[in-house]
Short mmCIF file of C-alpha atoms in Angstrom, two decimals:
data_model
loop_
_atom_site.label_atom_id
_atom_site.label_comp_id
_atom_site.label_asym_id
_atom_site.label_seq_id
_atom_site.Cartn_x
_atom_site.Cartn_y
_atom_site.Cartn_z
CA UNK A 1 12.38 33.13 -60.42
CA UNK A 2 11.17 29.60 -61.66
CA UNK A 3 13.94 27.90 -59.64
CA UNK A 4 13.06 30.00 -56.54
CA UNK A 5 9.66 29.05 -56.60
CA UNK A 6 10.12 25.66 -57.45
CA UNK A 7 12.59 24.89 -54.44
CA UNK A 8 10.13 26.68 -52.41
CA UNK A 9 7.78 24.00 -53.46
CA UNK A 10 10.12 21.22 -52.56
CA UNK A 11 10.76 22.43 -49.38
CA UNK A 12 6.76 22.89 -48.59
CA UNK A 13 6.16 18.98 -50.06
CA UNK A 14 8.95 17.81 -47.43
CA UNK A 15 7.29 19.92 -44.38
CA UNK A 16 4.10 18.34 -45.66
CA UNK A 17 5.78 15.10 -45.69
CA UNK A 18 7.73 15.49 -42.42
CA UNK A 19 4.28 16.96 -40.57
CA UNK A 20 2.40 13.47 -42.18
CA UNK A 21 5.21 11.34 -41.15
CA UNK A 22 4.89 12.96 -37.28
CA UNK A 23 1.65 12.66 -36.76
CA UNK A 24 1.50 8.92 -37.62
CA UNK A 25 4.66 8.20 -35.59
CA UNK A 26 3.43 9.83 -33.00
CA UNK A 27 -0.18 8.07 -32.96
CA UNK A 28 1.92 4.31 -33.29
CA UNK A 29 3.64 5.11 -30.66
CA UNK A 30 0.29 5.55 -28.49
CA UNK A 31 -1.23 2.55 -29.86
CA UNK A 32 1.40 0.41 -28.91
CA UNK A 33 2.43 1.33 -25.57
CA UNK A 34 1.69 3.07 -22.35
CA UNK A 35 3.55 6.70 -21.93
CA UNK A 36 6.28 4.46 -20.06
CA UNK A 37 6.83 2.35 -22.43
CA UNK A 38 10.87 2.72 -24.13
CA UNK A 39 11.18 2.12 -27.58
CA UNK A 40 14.42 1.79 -29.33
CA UNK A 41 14.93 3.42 -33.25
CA UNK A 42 14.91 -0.06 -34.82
CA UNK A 43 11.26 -0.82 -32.26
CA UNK A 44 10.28 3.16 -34.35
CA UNK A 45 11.37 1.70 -37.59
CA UNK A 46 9.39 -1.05 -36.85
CA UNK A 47 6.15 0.36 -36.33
CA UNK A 48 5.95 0.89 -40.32
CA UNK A 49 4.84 4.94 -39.69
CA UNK A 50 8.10 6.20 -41.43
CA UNK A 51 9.88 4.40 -44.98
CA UNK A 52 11.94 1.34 -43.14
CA UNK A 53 15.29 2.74 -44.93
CA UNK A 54 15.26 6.59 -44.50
CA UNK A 55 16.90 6.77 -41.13
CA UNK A 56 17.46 10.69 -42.41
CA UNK A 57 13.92 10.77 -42.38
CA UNK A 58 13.53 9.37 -39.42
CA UNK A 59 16.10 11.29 -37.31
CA UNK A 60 14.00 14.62 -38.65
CA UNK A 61 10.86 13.38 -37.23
CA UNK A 62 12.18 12.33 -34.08
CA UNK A 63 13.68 16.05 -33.95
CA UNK A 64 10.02 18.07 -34.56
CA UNK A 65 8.41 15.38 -31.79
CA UNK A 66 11.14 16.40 -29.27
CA UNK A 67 10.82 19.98 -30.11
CA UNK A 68 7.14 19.82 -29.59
CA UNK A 69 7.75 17.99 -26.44
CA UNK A 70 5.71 15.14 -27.68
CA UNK A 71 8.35 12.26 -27.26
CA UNK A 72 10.90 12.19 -24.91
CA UNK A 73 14.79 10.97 -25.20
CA UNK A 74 15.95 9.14 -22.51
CA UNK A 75 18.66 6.15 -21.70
CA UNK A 76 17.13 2.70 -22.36
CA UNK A 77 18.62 -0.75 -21.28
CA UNK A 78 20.89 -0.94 -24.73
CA UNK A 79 21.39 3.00 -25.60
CA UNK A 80 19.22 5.24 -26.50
CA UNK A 81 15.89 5.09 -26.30
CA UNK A 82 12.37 7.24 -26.43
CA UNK A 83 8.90 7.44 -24.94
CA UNK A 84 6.11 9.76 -25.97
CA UNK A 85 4.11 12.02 -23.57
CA UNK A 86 0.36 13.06 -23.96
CA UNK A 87 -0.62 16.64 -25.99
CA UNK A 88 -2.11 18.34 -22.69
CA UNK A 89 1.11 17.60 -21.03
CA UNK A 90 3.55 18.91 -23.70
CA UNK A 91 1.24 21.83 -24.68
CA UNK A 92 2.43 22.57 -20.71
CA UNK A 93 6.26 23.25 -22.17
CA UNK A 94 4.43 26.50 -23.92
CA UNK A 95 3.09 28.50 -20.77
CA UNK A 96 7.02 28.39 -19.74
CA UNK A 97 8.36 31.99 -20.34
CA UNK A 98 11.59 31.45 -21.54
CA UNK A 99 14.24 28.44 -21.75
CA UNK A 100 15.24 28.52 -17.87
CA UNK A 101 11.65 28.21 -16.78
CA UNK A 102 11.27 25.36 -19.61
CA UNK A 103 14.63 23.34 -18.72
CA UNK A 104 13.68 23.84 -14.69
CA UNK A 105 9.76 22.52 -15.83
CA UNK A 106 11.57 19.27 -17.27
CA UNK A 107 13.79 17.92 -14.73
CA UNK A 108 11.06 18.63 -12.30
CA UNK A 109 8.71 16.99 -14.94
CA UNK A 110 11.28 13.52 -15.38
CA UNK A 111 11.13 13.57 -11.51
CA UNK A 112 7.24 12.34 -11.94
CA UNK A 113 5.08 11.70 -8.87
CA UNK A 114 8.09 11.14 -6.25
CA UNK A 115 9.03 14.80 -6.74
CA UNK A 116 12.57 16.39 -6.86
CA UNK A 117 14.97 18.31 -4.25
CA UNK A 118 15.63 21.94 -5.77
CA UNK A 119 19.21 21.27 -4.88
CA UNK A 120 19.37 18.06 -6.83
CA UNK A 121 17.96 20.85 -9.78
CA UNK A 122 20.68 23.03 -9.02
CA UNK A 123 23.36 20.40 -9.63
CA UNK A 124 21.89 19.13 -12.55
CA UNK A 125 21.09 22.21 -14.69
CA UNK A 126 24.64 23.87 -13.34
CA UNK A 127 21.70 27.11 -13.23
CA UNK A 128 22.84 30.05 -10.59
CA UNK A 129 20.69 30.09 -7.77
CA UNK A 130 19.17 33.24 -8.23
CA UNK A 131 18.63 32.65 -11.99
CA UNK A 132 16.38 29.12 -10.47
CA UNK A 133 14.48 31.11 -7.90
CA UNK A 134 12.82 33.46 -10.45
CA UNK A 135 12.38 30.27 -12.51
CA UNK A 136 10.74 28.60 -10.11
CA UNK A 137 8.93 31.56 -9.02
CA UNK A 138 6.88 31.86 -11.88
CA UNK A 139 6.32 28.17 -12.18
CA UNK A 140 4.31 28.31 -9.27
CA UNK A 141 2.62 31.05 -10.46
CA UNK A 142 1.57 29.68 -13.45
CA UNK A 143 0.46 26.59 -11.60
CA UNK A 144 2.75 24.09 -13.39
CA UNK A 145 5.02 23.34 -10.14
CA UNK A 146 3.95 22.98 -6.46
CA UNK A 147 6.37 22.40 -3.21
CA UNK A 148 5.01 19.89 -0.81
CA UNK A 149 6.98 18.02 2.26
CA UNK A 150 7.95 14.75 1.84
CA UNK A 151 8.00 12.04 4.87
CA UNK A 152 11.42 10.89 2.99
CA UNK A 153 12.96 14.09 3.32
CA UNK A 154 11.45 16.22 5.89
CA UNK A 155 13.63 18.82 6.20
CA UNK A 156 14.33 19.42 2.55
CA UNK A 157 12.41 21.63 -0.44
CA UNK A 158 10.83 19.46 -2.56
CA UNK A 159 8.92 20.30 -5.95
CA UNK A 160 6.35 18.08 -7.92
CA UNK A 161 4.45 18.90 -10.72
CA UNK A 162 0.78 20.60 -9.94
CA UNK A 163 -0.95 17.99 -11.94
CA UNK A 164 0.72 15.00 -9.81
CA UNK A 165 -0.25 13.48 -6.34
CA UNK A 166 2.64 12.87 -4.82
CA UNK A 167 3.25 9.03 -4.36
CA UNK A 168 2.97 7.18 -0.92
CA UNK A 169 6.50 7.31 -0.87
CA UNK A 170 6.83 10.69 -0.70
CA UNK A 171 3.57 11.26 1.59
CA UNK A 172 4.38 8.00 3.70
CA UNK A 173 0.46 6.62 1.95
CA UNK A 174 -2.79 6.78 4.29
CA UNK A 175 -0.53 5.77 7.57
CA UNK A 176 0.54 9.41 7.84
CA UNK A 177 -1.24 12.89 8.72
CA UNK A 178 0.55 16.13 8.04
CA UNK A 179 3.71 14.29 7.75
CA UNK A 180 3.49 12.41 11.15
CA UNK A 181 2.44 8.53 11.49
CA UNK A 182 -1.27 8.42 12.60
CA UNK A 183 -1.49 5.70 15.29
CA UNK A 184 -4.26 5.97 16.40
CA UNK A 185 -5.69 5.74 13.16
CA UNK A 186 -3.48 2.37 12.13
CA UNK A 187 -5.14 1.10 15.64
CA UNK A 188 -8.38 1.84 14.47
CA UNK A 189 -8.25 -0.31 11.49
CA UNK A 190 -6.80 -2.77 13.17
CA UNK A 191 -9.18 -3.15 15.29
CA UNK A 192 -11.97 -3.27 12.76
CA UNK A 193 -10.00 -5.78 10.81
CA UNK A 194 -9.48 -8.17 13.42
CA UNK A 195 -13.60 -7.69 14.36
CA UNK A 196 -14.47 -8.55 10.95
CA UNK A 197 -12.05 -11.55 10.55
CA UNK A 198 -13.21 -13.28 14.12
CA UNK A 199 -16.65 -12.74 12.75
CA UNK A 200 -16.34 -14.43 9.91
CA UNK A 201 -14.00 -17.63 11.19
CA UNK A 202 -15.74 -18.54 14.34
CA UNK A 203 -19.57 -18.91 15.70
CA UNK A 204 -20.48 -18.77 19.37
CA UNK A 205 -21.42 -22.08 21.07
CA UNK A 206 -24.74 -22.51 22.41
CA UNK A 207 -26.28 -19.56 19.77
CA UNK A 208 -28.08 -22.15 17.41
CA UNK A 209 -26.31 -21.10 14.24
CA UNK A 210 -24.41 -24.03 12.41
CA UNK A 211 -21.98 -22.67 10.27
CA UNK A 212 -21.81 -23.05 6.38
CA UNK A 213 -20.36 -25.54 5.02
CA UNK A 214 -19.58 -27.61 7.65
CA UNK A 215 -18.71 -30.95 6.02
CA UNK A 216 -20.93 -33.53 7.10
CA UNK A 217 -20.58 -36.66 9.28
CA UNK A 218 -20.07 -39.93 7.26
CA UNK A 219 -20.72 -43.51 8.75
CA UNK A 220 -17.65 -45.91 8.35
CA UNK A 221 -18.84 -49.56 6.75
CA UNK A 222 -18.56 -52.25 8.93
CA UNK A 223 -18.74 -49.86 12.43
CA UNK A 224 -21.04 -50.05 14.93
CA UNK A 225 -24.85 -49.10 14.36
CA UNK A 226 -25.18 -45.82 15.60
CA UNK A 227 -27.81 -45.84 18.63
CA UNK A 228 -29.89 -42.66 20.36
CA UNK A 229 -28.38 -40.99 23.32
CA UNK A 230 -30.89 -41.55 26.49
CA UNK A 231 -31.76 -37.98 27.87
CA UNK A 232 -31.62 -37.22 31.53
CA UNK A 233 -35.06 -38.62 32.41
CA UNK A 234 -33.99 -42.03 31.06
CA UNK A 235 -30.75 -41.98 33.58
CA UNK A 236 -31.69 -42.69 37.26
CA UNK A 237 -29.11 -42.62 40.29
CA UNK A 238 -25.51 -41.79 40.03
CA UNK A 239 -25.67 -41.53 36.40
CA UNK A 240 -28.27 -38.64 36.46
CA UNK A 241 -26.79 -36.84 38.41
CA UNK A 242 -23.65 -37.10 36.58
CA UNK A 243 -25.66 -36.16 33.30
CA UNK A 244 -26.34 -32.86 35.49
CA UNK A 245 -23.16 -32.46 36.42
CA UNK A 246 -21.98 -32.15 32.68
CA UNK A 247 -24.87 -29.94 31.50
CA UNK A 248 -23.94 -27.35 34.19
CA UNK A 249 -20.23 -27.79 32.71
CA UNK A 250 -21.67 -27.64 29.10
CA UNK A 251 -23.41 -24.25 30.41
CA UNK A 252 -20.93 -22.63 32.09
CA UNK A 253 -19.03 -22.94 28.42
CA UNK A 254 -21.90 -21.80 26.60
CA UNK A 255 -20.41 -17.94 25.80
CA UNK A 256 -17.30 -19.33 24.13
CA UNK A 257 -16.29 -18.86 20.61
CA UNK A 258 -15.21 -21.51 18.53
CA UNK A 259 -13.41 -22.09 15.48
CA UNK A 260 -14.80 -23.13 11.90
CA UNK A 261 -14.92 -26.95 10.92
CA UNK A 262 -12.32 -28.08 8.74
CA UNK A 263 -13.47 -28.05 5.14
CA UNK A 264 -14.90 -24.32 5.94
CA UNK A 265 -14.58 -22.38 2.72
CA UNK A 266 -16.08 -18.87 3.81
CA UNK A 267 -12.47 -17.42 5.46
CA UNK A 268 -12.75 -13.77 4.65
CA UNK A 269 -10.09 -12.82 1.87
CA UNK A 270 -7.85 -9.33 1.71
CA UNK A 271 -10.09 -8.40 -1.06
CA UNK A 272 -13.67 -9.26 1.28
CA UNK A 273 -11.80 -6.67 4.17
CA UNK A 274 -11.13 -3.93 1.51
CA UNK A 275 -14.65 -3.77 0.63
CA UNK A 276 -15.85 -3.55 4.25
CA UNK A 277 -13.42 -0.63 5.05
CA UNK A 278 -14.32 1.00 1.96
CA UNK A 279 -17.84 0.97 3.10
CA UNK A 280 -17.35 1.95 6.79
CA UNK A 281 -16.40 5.80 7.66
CA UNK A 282 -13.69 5.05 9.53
CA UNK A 283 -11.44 6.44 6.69
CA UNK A 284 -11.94 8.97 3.36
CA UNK A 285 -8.87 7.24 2.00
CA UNK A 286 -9.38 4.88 -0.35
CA UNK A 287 -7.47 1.61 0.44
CA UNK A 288 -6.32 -0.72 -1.97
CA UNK A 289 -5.38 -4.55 -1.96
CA UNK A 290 -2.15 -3.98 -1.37
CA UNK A 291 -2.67 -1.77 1.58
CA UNK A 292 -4.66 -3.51 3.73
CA UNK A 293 -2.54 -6.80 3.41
CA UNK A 294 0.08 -4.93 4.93
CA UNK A 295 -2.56 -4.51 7.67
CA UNK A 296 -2.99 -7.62 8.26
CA UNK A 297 0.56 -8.62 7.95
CA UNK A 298 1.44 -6.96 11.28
CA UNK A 299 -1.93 -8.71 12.90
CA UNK A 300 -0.19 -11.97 11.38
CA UNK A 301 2.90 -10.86 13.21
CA UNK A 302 1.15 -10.20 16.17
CA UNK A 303 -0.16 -13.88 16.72
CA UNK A 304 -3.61 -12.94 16.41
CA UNK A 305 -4.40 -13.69 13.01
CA UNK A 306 -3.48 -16.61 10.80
CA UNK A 307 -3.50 -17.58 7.08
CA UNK A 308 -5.72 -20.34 5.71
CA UNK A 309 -5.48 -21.96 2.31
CA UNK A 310 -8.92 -22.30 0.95
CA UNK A 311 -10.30 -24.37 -2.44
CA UNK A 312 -9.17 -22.69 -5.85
CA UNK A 313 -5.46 -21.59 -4.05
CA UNK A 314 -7.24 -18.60 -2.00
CA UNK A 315 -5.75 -17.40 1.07
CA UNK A 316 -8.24 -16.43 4.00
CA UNK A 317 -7.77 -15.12 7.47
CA UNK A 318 -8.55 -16.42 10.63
CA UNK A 319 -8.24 -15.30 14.46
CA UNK A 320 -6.04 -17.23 16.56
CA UNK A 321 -6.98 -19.21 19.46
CA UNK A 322 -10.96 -18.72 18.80
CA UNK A 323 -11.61 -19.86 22.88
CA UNK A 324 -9.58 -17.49 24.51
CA UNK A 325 -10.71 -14.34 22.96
CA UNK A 326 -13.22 -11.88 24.22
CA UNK A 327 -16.44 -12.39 22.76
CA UNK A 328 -16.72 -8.49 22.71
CA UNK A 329 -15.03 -6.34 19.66
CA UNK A 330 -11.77 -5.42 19.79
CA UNK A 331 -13.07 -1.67 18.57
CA UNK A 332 -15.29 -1.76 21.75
CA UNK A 333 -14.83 0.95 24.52
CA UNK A 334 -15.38 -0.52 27.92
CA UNK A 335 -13.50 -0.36 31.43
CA UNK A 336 -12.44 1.83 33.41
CA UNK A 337 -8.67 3.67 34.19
CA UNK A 338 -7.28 4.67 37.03
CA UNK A 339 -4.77 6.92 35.48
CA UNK A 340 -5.32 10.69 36.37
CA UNK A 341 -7.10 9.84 39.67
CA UNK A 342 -10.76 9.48 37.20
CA UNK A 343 -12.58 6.84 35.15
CA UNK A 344 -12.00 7.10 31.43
CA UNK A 345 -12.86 4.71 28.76
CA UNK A 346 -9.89 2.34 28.01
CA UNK A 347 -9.60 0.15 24.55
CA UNK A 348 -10.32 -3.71 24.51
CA UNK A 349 -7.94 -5.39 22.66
CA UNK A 350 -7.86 -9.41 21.87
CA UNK A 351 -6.17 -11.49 24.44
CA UNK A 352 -2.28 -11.36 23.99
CA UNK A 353 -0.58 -15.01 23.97
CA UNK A 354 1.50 -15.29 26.36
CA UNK A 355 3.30 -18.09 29.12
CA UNK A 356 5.84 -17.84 31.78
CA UNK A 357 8.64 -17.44 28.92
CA UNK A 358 7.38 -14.14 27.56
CA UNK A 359 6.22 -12.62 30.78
CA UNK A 360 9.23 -13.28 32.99
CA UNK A 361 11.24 -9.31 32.42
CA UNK A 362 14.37 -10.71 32.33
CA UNK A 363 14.25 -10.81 28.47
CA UNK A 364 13.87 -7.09 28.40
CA UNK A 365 15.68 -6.10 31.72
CA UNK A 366 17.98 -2.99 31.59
CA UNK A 367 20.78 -4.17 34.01
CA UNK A 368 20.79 -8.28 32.52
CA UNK A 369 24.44 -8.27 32.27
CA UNK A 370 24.75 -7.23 35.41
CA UNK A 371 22.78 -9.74 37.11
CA UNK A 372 23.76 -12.61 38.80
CA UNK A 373 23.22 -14.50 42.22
CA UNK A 374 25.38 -12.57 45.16
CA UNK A 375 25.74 -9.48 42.93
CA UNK A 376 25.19 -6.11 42.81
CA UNK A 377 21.56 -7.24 41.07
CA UNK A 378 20.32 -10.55 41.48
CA UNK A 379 17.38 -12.71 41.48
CA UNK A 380 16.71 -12.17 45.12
CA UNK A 381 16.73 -8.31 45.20
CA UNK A 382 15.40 -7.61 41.49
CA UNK A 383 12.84 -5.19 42.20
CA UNK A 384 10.87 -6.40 38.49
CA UNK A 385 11.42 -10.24 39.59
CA UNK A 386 9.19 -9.21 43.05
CA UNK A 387 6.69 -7.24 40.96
CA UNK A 388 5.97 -10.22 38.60
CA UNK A 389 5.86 -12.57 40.87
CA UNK A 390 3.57 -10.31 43.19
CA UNK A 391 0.85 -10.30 40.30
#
C-alpha cells in the first residue's frame, strides 16, 4: 500500500511540475512575441521557462499547451516550429461538440481573417460532406463560424471565424459596397482630395493673401540701386496710356490661380488628407495612410496632381498646371445637361490636359488597320476625323 501511495505521490509532484512548467512557458512565450511570432524548440529552450537539458520535459509541456489549444504547431522556415494563441481564443476549442466540429473550427481558424472555401475544408480534412455540413451547422449556431462573400471569389462559400473582419482582400476594402466597386463613391473622394490639395498649393491672384513662406527677395552686391516704380499719374502721353493698357491686362487675369513660390514648405502630406477625410462625412469608413495614397496615386496618374519633395525628406502634393484650372471645386455641382431632353446638374471636374496628339481619335479608332488614303476608310471619309475637326 506504501508503494501505491508513494508512486501516486510522484506522479502528483510531476503534474505539479508539468502544470508549473506550462504556465511559465506559456507566459514567455507572450512576453516575447506577438501571437505570430514562430519560435523554434531550441528559441523554447531558450527562453529559460523549462530545465535547458530535459527535452523529455519539454516535449510534455509542449503536448498539454497543444491539447489546451494554447500553442499552435505549425511549419517554420527550418522545420518545425510553434506559436501560441490567446486563452479567450482557445477556451473557443471547448464550445465545439465533438472532434469533427473541433478539427472543422481549426482549419477554418488557421485560415485567419482572409477566410477559407468549404471545399478547400473538404479536401483537407478528407471529412464526408454530409459529416461537414452538420459540423458546420452547429458552428454557426454556436456563433464560432460565419459565411460571408468574398470580392475574390464571388461565386464560392466562404467561412471566417465570427470574431474576425474579414480583410480588404476578401471584402475588396472601402472601394466596394455589397460586393460591387462603388464609383461613385471613389469619385467622391477624389474630388474632395484634389479640392483640398489645390487649396493648399496655390493662392488666387489679385485676393491680397501672400502665401507662407514665400522666400524673400535678396539684393545682389554690386547691382543696380533699386529705384520706385512711377505710378500712372507720373506717366503722361503714350506711356500712360500704355500703363492702362497693362492694368486692364493685369485685370482681366485677376481670377487666376497660381502656384506656390519655390521654397514653399506647407504642400499638404498623405497624412494632412487622411485627417481631413476623417473629419468630413463623406465616408463612415475609416481610412488609413495607406489607403488614401492609393487615392492619390491614380490623381498622380491622371496628370492632375504631382509630388513635391519638401525639407526633412517629406513628400507633398500639388495640382498641376495651377492657371488652367477652374477656380471652382472639383466636388461642385453646376451646369446644365442636355441628356434626357431636361436640365440636370452635371459634375465639374479639373481641366483635362490635353493637345492635338491626345485628341485626334485615331489612337483609339475601331477600324485603324483598316484605314488608309483611297480605302475602304480613309482620312477623307472618316466620319470621327469630320466630327473632331467640326468642334
Amino acid at each position: 500500500m506504501a508503494s501505491t501511495a508513494d508512486a501516486a505521490m510522484l506522479v502528483d509532484e510531476e503534474d505539479s511540475k508539468v502544470k508549473i512548467y506550462k504556465d511559465a512557458l506559456y507566459d514567455a512565450c507572450r512576453a516575447s512575441g506577438t501571437d505570430q511570432r514562430l519560435f523554434s524548440q531550441q528559441e523554447l529552450l531558450d527562453l529559460g521557462a523549462v530545465p535547458a537539458k530535459d527535452l523529455n520535459m519539454l516535449k510534455t509541456v509542449l503536448q498539454q499547451l497543444n491539447d489546451e489549444r494554447l500553442l499552435i504547431s505549425c511549419q517554420g522556415p527550418n522545420g518545425l516550429a510553434f506559436k501560441w494563441r490567446e486563452q479567450s481564443e482557445a477556451e473557443k476549442y471547448k464550445q465545439c461538440g465533438d472532434q469533427e466540429q473541433a478539427m472543422v473550427y481549426s482549419v477554418i481558424d488557421d485560415a485567419g481573417s482572409d477566410g477559407i472555401w468549404s471545399q478547400t475544408i473538404l479536401r483537407r480534412l478528407q471529412m464526408h460532406e454530409n459529416v461537414f455540413k452538420a459540423a458546420m451547422k452547429h458552428l454557426i449556431q454556436k456563433k464560432l463560424v460565419s459565411p460571408f462573400k468574398s470580392v475574390e471569389h464571388p461565386t464560392k462559400k466562404m467561412y471566417i471565424k465570427a470574431s474576425l473582419r474579414p480583410s480588404d482582400k476578401a471584402t475588396g476594402g472601402p472601394w466596394f459596397t455589397d460586393q460591387n466597386l462603388d464609383e461613385a463613391f471613389i469619385e467622391a473622394l477624389h474630388a474632395v482630395i484634389y479640392d483640398f490639395i489645390k487649396g493648399k498649393s496655390t493662392y488666387k491672384r489679385g485676393s491680397g493673401v501672400t502665401p507662407r513662406q514665400a522666400p524673400k527677395k535678396g539684393v545682389v552686391k554690386g547691382s543696380a540701386p533699386v529705384t520706385k516704380k512711377r505710378t500712372a499719374e507720373q506717366i503722361s502721353g503714350e506711356g500712360g496710356a500704355a500703363a492702362a493698357a497693362g492694368q486692364d491686362a493685369a485685370s482681366a487675369k485677376k481670377d487666376v490661380l497660381l502656384p506656390m513660390p519655390a521654397g514653399y514648405l506647407d504642400y499638404p502630406t498623405s497624412s494632412d488628407i487622411a485627417k481631413v477625410l476623417s473629419k468630413t462625412n463623406i465616408t463612415k469608413t475609416v481610412l488609413s495612410e495607406e489607403d488614401v495614397h492609393k487615392l492619390i496615386s491614380v490623381l498622380i496618374a491622371d496628370n492632375l496632381v504631382e509630388q513635391v519633395r519638401m525639407a526633412g525628406g517629406r513628400k507633398g502634393f500639388r495640382i498641376v498646371r495651377p492657371t488652367k484650372q477652374s477656380l471652382q471645386g472639383w466636388a461642385v455641382k453646376q451646369g446644365t445637361s442636355a441628356l434626357g431632353g431636361g436640365a440636370e446638374d452635371v459634375e465639374v471636374g479639373p481641366d483635362a490636359y490635353h493637345n492635338g496628339y491626345t485628341d485626334v481619335p485615331c489612337g483609339k479608332c475601331p477600324v485603324f488597320d483598316l484605314c488608309e488614303p483611297g480605302g475602304p476608310v480613309g482620312p477623307n471619309n472618316c466620319e470621327y476625323f469630320q466630327t473632331w475637326l467640326g468642334k
